Amino acid sequence: MQTERKTFDISNISVRFGDKTVFRDFSLALPKNEITCVLGPSGSGKTTLLKVLSGILPIEGFCSPKCSFVFQDHRLIPYLTALDNLAIILDGDNVSRKERARLMLSDMELKEAENLYPHELSGGMAQRVAIARGLLYEADILLLDEPFKGLDLGLQERLIKYFGKYWEAKRRTTVFVTHSILEAILVADRIIILDKGEEGAKVVYDKAVTLPRSARALGDPEVDALRKEIHDILVAL
């Protein structure tokens, strides 16, 4: 009897743009139903990794799973309201779709923005609509490329907490790219660091985060030690 694979596997992929090699024979196993956070310096292949996983960047021999992708830019449909940008990706009748979309906008602190079009939203508001859309869309794997970048600090902290609770209810396989060490520690089951090189990116750090999410906060000795450990590695790259 064949057992279900417990990982999404990337095996020996190579990606090159002009004379720049991003990946060469690169492999990575992503645990299913866990959050893998990816850090690393600019140009280390973090966003390229998401594009490979999503199928935006096709790789021979790699079959992309059904993905939900939250990009750095919101990519909302310009002729739909915030509410309809969410409802359009949901299943069900029109009333139920809009009700689910409305609840998510409320969770994103956007209750008053449901009838606004993308050009009427601030950059932070539009990004929150995009995050909401990514969470609502039913997919095998959730990809996030610095989703909370540029948001006010207080709002950022509230949304990170909300994301953690929402993920616990769904437990979708997630790959979360960020430049924030603390953000990674707060949400991750596993943290990896990519480093760029002449021969392509490689994983230079790979560690499970076992402390319960509810206990992760600045001042906790384990969190502070992990933060310093990751900081020292990134500074040295």
mmCIF file of N, CA and C in Angstrom, residues 3 6 17 41 83 85 91-92 95 103 105 118 123 125 128 130 132 138-139 186 193-194 209 221 226 231 235:
data_model
loop_
_atom_site.group_PDB
_atom_site.id
_atom_site.type_symbol
_atom_site.label_atom_id
_atom_site.label_comp_id
_atom_site.label_asym_id
_atom_site.label_seq_id
_atom_site.Cartn_x
_atom_site.Cartn_y
_atom_site.Cartn_z
ATOM 1 N N THR A 3 1.962 4.933 0.722
ATOM 2 C CA THR A 3 1.666 5.921 1.753
ATOM 3 C C THR A 3 1.759 7.327 1.168
ATOM 4 N N LYS A 6 4.696 13.068 2.883
ATOM 5 C CA LYS A 6 4.526 14.045 3.958
ATOM 6 C C LYS A 6 5.228 15.364 3.656
ATOM 7 N N PHE A 17 18.927 33.362 -14.902
ATOM 8 C CA PHE A 17 18.460 34.547 -15.606
ATOM 9 C C PHE A 17 19.673 35.228 -16.234
ATOM 10 N N PRO A 41 19.510 37.165 2.476
ATOM 11 C CA PRO A 41 19.792 38.480 1.893
ATOM 12 C C PRO A 41 19.074 38.658 0.558
ATOM 13 N N LEU A 83 -14.757 43.915 -1.503
ATOM 14 C CA LEU A 83 -15.605 42.769 -1.188
ATOM 15 C C LEU A 83 -15.631 41.779 -2.339
ATOM 16 N N ASN A 85 -13.474 41.424 -4.767
ATOM 17 C CA ASN A 85 -12.161 40.821 -4.992
ATOM 18 C C ASN A 85 -11.986 39.558 -4.170
ATOM 19 N N ASP A 91 -16.336 29.617 -3.476
ATOM 20 C CA ASP A 91 -17.410 28.771 -3.992
ATOM 21 C C ASP A 91 -18.704 29.073 -3.248
ATOM 22 N N GLY A 92 -19.829 28.696 -3.864
ATOM 23 C CA GLY A 92 -21.127 28.869 -3.217
ATOM 24 C C GLY A 92 -21.978 29.914 -3.916
ATOM 25 N N VAL A 95 -24.819 35.122 -2.078
ATOM 26 C CA VAL A 95 -25.028 35.628 -0.718
ATOM 27 C C VAL A 95 -23.992 35.058 0.242
ATOM 28 N N LEU A 103 -16.931 38.913 6.382
ATOM 29 C CA LEU A 103 -16.355 38.532 7.671
ATOM 30 C C LEU A 103 -14.832 38.643 7.648
ATOM 31 N N LEU A 105 -13.013 40.611 5.676
ATOM 32 C CA LEU A 105 -12.642 42.022 5.652
ATOM 33 C C LEU A 105 -12.726 42.625 7.051
ATOM 34 N N PRO A 118 -9.922 49.222 -5.725
ATOM 35 C CA PRO A 118 -8.501 49.251 -5.397
ATOM 36 C C PRO A 118 -7.853 50.640 -5.468
ATOM 37 N N GLY A 123 -2.185 51.923 0.131
ATOM 38 C CA GLY A 123 -1.361 50.752 -0.153
ATOM 39 C C GLY A 123 -1.501 49.676 0.903
ATOM 40 N N MET A 125 -4.090 49.196 2.936
ATOM 41 C CA MET A 125 -5.436 48.613 2.864
ATOM 42 C C MET A 125 -5.514 47.590 1.730
ATOM 43 N N ARG A 128 -3.860 44.402 2.675
ATOM 44 C CA ARG A 128 -4.681 43.593 3.583
ATOM 45 C C ARG A 128 -5.779 42.845 2.831
ATOM 46 N N ALA A 130 -5.425 41.793 -0.185
ATOM 47 C CA ALA A 130 -4.693 40.715 -0.845
ATOM 48 C C ALA A 130 -4.383 39.576 0.130
ATOM 49 N N ALA A 132 -6.184 38.827 2.764
ATOM 50 C CA ALA A 132 -7.478 38.182 2.988
ATOM 51 C C ALA A 132 -7.808 37.225 1.856
ATOM 52 N N GLU A 138 -9.001 28.419 -1.363
ATOM 53 C CA GLU A 138 -8.717 27.023 -0.999
ATOM 54 C C GLU A 138 -7.635 26.462 -1.912
ATOM 55 N N ALA A 139 -6.510 26.095 -1.330
ATOM 56 C CA ALA A 139 -5.394 25.569 -2.117
ATOM 57 C C ALA A 139 -4.592 24.603 -1.263
ATOM 58 N N LEU A 186 7.742 34.141 15.276
ATOM 59 C CA LEU A 186 6.376 34.141 15.800
ATOM 60 C C LEU A 186 5.473 33.134 15.098
ATOM 61 N N ILE A 193 17.355 29.589 6.085
ATOM 62 C CA ILE A 193 18.032 30.762 5.543
ATOM 63 C C ILE A 193 18.714 30.358 4.245
ATOM 64 N N LEU A 194 18.451 31.141 3.188
ATOM 65 C CA LEU A 194 19.119 30.947 1.910
ATOM 66 C C LEU A 194 20.265 31.940 1.790
ATOM 67 N N VAL A 209 11.167 25.135 14.914
ATOM 68 C CA VAL A 209 10.801 25.983 16.050
ATOM 69 C C VAL A 209 9.724 25.234 16.824
ATOM 70 N N PRO A 221 13.366 33.514 26.975
ATOM 71 C CA PRO A 221 14.775 33.164 26.737
ATOM 72 C C PRO A 221 14.990 32.377 25.446
ATOM 73 N N LEU A 226 17.073 32.337 19.971
ATOM 74 C CA LEU A 226 16.890 31.996 18.561
ATOM 75 C C LEU A 226 17.028 33.238 17.687
ATOM 76 N N HIS A 231 20.049 36.229 13.736
ATOM 77 C CA HIS A 231 20.637 37.536 13.442
ATOM 78 C C HIS A 231 22.120 37.413 13.115
ATOM 79 N N VAL A 235 23.805 38.463 9.525
ATOM 80 C CA VAL A 235 24.810 39.532 9.487
ATOM 81 C C VAL A 235 26.099 39.044 8.833
#
